[in-house]
PDB file of C-alpha atoms in Angstrom:
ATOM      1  CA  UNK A   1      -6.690  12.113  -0.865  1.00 53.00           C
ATOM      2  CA  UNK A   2      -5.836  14.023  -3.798  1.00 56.00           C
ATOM      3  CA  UNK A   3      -2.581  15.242  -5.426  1.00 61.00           C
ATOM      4  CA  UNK A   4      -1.192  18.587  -5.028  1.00 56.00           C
ATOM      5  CA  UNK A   5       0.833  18.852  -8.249  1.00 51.00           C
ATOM      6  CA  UNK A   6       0.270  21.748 -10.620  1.00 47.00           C
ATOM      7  CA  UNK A   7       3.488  22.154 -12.401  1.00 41.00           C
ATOM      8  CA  UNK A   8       6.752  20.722 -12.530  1.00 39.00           C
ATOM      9  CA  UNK A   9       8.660  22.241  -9.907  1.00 52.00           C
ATOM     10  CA  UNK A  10       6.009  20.309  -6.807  1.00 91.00           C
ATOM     11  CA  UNK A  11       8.038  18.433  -4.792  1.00 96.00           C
ATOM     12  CA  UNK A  12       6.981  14.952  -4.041  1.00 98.00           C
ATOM     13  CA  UNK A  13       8.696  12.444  -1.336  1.00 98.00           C
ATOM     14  CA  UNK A  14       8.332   9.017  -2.255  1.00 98.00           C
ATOM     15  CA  UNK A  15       8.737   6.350   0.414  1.00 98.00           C
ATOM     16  CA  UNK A  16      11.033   4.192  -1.478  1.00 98.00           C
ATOM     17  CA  UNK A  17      11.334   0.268  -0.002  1.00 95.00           C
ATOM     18  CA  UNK A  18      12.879  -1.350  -3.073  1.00 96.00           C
ATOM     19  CA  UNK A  19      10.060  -3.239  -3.722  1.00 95.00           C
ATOM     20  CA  UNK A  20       7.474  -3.637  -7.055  1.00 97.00           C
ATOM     21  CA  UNK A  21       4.597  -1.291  -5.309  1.00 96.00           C
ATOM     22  CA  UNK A  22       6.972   1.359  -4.231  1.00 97.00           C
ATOM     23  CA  UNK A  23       8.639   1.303  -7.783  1.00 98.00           C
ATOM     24  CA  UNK A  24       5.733   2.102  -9.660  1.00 98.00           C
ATOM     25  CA  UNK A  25       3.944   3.967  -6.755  1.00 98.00           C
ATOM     26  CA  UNK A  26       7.205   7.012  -7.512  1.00 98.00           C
ATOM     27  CA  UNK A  27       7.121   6.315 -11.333  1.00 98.00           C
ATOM     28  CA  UNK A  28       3.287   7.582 -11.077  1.00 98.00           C
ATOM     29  CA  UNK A  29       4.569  10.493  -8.928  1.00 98.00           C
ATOM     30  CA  UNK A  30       7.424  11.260 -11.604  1.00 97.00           C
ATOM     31  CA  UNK A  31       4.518  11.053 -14.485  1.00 97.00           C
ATOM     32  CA  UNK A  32       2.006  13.317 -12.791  1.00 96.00           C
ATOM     33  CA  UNK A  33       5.289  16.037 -12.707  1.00 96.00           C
ATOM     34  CA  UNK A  34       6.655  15.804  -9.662  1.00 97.00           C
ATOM     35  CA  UNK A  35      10.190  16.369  -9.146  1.00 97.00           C
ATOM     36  CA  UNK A  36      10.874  12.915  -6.159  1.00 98.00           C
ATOM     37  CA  UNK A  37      13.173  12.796  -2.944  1.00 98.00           C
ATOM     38  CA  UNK A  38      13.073   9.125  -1.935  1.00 98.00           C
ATOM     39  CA  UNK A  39      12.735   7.901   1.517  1.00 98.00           C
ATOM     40  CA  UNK A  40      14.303   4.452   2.187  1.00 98.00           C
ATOM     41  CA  UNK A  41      13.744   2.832   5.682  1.00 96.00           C
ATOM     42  CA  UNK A  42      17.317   0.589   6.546  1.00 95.00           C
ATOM     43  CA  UNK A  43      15.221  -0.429   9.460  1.00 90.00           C
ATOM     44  CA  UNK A  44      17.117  -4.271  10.132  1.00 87.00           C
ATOM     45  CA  UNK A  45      14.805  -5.846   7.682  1.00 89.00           C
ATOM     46  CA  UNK A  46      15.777  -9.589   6.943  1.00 80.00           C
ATOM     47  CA  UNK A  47      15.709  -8.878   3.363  1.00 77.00           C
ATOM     48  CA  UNK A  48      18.430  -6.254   3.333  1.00 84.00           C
ATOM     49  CA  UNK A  49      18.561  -6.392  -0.369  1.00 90.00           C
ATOM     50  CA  UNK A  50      16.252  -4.374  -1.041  1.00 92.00           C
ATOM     51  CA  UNK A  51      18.181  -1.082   0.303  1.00 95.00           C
ATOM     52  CA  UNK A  52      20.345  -1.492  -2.829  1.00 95.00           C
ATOM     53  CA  UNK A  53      17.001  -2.284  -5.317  1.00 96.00           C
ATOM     54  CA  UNK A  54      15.838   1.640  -3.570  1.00 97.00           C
ATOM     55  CA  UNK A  55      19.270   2.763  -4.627  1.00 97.00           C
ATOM     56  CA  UNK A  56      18.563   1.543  -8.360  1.00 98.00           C
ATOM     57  CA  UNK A  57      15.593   2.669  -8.545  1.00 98.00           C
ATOM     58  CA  UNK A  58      16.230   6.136  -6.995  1.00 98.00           C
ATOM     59  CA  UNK A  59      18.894   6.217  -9.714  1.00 98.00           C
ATOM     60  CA  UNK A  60      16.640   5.225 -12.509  1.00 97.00           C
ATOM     61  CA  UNK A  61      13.848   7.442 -11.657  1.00 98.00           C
ATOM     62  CA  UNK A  62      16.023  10.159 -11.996  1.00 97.00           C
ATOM     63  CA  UNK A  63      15.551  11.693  -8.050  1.00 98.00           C
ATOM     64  CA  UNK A  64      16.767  14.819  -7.247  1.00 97.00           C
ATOM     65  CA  UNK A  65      18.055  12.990  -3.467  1.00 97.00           C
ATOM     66  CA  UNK A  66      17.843  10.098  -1.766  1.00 98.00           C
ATOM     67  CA  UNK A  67      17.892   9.001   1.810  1.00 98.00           C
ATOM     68  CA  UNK A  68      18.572   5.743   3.400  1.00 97.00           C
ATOM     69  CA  UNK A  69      17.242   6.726   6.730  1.00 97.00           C
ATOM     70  CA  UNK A  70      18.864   3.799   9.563  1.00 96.00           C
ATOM     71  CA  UNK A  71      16.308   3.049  12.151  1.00 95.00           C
ATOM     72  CA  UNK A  72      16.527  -0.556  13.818  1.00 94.00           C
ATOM     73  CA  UNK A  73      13.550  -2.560  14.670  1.00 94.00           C
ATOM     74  CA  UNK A  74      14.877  -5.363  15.539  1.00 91.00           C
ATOM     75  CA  UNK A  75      15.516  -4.128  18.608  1.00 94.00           C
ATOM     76  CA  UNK A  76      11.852  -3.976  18.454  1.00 94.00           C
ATOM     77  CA  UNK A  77      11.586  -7.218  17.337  1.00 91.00           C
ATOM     78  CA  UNK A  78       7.797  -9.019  17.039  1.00 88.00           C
ATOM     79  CA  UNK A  79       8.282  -9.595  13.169  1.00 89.00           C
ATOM     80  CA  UNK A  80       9.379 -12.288  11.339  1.00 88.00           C
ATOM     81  CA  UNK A  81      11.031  -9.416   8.969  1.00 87.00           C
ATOM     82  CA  UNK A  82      12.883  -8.082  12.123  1.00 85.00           C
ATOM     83  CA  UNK A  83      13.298 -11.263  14.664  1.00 84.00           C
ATOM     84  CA  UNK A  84      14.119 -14.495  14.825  1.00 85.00           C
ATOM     85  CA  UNK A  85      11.379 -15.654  13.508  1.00 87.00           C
ATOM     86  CA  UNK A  86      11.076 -18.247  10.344  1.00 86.00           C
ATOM     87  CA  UNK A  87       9.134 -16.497   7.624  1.00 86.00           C
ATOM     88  CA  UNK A  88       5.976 -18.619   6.728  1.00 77.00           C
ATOM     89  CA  UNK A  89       6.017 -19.981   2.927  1.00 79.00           C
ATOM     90  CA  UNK A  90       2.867 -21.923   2.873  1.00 72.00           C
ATOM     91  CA  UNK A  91       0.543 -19.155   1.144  1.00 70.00           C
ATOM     92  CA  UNK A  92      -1.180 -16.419   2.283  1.00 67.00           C
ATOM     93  CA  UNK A  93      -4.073 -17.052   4.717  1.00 66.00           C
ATOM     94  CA  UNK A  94      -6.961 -15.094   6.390  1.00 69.00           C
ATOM     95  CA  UNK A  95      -5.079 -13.947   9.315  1.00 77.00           C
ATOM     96  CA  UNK A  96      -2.102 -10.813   9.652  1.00 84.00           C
ATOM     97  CA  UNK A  97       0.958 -13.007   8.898  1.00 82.00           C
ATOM     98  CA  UNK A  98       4.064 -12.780  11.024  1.00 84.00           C
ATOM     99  CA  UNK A  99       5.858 -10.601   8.381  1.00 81.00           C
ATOM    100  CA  UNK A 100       3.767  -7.884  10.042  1.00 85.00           C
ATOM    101  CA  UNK A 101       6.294  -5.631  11.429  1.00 87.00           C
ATOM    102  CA  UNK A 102       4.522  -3.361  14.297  1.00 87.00           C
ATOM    103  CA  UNK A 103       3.374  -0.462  13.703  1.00 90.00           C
ATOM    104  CA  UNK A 104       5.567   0.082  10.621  1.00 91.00           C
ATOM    105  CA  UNK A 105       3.761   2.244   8.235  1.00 92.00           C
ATOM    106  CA  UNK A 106       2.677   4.834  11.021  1.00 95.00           C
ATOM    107  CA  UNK A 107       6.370   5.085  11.838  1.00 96.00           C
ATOM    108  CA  UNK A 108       7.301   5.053   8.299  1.00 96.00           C
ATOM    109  CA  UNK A 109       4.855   7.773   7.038  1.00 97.00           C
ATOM    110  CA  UNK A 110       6.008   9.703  10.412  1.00 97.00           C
ATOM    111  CA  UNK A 111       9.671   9.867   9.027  1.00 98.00           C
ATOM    112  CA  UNK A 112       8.404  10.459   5.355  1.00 98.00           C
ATOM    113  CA  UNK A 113       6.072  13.594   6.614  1.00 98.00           C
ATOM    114  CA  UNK A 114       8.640  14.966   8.723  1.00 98.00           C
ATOM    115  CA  UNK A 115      11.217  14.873   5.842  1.00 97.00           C
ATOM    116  CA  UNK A 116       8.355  16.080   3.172  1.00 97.00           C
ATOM    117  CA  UNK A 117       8.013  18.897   5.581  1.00 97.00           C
ATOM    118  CA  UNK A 118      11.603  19.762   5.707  1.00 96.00           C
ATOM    119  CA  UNK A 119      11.666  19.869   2.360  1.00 96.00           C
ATOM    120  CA  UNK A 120       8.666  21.972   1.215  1.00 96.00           C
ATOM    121  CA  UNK A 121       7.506  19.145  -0.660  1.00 97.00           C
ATOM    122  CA  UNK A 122       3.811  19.036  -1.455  1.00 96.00           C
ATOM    123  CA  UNK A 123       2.565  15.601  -1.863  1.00 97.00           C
ATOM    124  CA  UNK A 124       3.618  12.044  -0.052  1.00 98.00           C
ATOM    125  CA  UNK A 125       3.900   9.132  -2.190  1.00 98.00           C
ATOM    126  CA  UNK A 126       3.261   5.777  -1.167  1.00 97.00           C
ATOM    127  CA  UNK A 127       2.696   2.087  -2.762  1.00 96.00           C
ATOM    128  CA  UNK A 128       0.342   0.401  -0.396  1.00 93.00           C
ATOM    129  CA  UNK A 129      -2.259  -1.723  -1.424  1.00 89.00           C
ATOM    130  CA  UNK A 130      -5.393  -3.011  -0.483  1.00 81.00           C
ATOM    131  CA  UNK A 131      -6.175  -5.474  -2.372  1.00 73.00           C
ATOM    132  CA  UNK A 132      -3.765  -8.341  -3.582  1.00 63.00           C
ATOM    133  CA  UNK A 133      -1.356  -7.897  -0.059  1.00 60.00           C
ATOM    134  CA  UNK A 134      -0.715  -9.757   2.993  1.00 62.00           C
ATOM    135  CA  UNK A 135      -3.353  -8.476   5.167  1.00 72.00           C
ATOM    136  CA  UNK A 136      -1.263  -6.004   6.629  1.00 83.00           C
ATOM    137  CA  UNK A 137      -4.300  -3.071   8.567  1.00 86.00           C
ATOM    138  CA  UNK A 138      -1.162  -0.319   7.630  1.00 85.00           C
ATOM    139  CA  UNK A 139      -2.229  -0.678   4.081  1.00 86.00           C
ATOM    140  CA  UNK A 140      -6.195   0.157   4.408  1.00 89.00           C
ATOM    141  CA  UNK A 141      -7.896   2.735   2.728  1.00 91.00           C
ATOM    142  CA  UNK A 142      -8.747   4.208   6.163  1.00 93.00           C
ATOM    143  CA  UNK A 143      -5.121   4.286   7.711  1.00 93.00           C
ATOM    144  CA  UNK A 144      -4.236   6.345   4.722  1.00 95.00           C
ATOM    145  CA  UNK A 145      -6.969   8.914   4.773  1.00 95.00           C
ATOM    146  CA  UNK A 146      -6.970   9.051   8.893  1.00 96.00           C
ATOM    147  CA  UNK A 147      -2.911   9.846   8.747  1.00 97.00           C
ATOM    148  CA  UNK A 148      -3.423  12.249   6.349  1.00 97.00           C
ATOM    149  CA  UNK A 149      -6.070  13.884   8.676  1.00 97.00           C
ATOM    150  CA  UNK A 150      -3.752  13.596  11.309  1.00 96.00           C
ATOM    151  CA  UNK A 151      -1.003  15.269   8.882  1.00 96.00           C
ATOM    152  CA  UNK A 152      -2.896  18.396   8.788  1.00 96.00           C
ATOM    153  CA  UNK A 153      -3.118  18.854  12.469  1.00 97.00           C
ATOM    154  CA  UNK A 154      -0.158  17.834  13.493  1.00 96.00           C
ATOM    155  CA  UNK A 155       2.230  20.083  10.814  1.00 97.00           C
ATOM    156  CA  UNK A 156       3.142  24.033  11.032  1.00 96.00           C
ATOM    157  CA  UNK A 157       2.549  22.851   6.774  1.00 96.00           C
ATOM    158  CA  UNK A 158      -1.429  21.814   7.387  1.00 96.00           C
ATOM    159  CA  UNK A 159      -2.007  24.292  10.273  1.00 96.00           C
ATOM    160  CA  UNK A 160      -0.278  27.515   7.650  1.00 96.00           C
ATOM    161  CA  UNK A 161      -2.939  25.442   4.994  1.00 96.00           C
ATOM    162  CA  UNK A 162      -0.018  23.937   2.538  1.00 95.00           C
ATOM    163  CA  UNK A 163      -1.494  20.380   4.094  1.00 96.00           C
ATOM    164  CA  UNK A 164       0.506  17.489   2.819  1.00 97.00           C
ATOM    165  CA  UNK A 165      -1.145  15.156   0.480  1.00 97.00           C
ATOM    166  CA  UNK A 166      -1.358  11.350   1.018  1.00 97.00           C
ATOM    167  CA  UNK A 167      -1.015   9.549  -2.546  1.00 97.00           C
ATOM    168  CA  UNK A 168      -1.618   5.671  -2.179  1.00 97.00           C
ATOM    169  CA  UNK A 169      -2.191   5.562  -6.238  1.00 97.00           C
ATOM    170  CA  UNK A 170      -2.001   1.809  -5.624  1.00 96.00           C
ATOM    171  CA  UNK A 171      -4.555   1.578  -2.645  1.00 94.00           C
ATOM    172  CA  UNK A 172      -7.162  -0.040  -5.290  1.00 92.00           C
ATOM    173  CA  UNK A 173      -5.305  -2.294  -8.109  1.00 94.00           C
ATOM    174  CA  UNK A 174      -4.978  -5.708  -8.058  1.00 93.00           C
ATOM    175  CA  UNK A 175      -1.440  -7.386  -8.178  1.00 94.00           C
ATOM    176  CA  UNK A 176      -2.025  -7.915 -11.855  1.00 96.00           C
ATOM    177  CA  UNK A 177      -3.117  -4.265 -12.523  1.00 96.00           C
ATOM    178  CA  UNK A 178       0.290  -3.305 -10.450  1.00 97.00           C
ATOM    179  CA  UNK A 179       2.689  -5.484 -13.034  1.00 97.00           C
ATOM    180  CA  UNK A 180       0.904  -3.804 -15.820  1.00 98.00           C
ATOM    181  CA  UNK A 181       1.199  -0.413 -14.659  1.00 98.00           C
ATOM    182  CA  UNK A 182       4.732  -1.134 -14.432  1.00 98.00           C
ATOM    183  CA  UNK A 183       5.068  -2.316 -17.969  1.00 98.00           C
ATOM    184  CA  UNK A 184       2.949   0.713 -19.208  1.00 98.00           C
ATOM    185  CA  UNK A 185       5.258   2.825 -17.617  1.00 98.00           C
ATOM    186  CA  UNK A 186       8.164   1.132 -19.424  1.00 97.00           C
ATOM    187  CA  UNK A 187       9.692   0.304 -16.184  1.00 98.00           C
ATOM    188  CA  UNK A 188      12.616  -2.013 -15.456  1.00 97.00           C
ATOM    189  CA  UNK A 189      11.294  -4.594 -12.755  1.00 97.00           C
ATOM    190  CA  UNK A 190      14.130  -6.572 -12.796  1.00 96.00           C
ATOM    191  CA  UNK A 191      15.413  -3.169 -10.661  1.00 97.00           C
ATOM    192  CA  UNK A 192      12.852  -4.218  -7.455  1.00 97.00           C
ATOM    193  CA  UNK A 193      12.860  -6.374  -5.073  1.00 95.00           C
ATOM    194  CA  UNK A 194       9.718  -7.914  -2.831  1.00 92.00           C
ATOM    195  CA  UNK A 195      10.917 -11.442  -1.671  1.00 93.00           C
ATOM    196  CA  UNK A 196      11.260 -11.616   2.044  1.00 91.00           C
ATOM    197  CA  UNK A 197      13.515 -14.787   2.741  1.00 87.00           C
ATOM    198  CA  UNK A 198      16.117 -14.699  -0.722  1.00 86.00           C
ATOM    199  CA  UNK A 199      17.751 -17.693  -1.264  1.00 77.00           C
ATOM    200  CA  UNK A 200      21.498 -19.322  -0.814  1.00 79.00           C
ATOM    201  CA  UNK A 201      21.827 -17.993  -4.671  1.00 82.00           C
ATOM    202  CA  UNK A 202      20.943 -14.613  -3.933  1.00 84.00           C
ATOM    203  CA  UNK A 203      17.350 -15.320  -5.886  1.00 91.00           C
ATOM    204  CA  UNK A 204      13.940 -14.770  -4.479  1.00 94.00           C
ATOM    205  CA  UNK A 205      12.682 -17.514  -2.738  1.00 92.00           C
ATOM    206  CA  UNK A 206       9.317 -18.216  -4.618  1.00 92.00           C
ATOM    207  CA  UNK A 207       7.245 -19.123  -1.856  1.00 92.00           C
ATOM    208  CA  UNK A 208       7.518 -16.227   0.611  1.00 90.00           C
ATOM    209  CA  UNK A 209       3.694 -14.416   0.926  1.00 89.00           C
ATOM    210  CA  UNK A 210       5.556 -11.783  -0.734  1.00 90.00           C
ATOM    211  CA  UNK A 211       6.927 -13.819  -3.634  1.00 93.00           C
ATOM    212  CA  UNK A 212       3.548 -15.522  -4.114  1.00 92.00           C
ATOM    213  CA  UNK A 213       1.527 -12.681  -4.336  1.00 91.00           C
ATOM    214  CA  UNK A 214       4.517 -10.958  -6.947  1.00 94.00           C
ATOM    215  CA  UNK A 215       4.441 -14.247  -8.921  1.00 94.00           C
ATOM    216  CA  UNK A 216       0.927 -14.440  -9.185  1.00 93.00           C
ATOM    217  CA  UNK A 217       0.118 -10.718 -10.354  1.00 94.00           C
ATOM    218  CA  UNK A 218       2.826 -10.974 -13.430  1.00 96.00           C
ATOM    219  CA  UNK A 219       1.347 -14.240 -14.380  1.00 95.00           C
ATOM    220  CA  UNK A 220      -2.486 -13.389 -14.199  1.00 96.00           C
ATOM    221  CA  UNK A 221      -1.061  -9.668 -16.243  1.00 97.00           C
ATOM    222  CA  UNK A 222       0.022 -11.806 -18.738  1.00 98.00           C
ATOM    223  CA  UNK A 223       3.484 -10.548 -18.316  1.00 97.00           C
ATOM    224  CA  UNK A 224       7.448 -11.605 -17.325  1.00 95.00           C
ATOM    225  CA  UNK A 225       8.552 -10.714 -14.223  1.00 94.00           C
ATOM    226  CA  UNK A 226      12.335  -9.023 -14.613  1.00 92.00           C
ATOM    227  CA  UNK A 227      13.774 -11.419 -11.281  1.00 93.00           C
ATOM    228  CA  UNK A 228      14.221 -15.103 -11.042  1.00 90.00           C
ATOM    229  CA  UNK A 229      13.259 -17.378  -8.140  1.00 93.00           C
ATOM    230  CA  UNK A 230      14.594 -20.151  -6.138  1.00 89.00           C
ATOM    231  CA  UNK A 231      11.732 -22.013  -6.218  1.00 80.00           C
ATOM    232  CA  UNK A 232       8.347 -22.260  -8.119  1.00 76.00           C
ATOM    233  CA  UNK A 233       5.550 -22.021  -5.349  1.00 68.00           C
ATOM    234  CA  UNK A 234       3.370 -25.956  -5.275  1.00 66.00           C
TER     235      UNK A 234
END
């Protein structure tokens, strides 16, 4: 999975969720010359904030557009991101958590190859990870390098040999190496958003999976994290 980008006018689509990985996931596309079109995913996610962190950060990243694409999963359901379903704040375990929305990066990196496509874009950007995350399969090493197969024979793009790139520049850093990528890049991270149940105040909870694992990276980088939380986790 390599980047396509040879001069400044490669296009790059970033999939855009508002969160810390996504943020620095399109910074890195920005900084390797891409010009970005963000993809954001309004797909009934509990944590609706986070359409309006995209919308920042699209803003502060400078892209040339932006979509907030509406697609409801809840009526999906089978998430505790997308049902009624309490969202589990006792620390990550061993198993895939119920914030494990089905299927949702093969449908995401669908919608964010068909609109890379449309646009003549080069090179998909995205900010999974595989190391410091919730256990989600969607975020493997060999989900990204099997869609990206499946890219190139499934695209007039791969089959005329302009084959879209995959870019997961996060796939191997730690939560800590994330939060200091961010501050090398002199970003703002006070812009994202990663907490998955925010509070009565508006504040990340603190003790979502997805608060835990935030909170954890910034401390072990040595570094302040730009949001504030509800809670502290035990």
């Amino acid at each position: 999975m390599g980047s396509n980008a040879d001069n400044r006018h490669d296009v790059a689509v970033v999939l855009l969720s508002g969160g810390l990985d996504s943020m620095v996931s399109a910074a890195l596309a920005r900084e390797r010359g891409f010009a970005l079109h963000a993809l954001t995913i309004d797909y009934g996610q509990r944590h609706k904030v986070e359409i309006e962190a995209a919308r920042n950060i699209a803003a502060m990243l400078g892209c040339m557009r932006h979509v907030v694409l509406p697609l409801d999963l809840t009526v999906f359901g089978g998430s505790a991101l997308t049902d009624d379903i309490e969202v589990p704040t006792g620390g990550v375990g061993e198993d895939i958590p119920v914030t494990y929305v089905p299927a949702r990066n093969i449908v995401f990196l669908s919608l964010t190859l068909a609109c890379a496509e449309a646009a003549g874009a080069s090179d998909i950007f995205i900010g999974v990870n595989a190391l410091d995350y919730s256990g989600y399969p969607d975020c493997r090493p060999e989900f990204i390098a099997a869609f990206e197969e499946m890219a190139r024979l499934g695209t007039k793009a791969g089959v005329e040999g302009r084959a879209i790139a995959i870019n997961a520049p996060l796939q191997h850093m730690s939560k800590a190496e994330i939060a200091a990528e961010a501050h090398r890049l002199g970003l703002d991270t006070g812009l994202s958003w990663s907490c998955y149940a925010p509070g009565p105040t508006g504040r990340a909870c603190g003790v979502c999976d997805s608060c835990r694992l935030r909170q954890k990276g910034f401390a072990e980088a040595g570094l302040e994290d730009g949001i504030s939380y509800e809670r502290q986790p035990d």
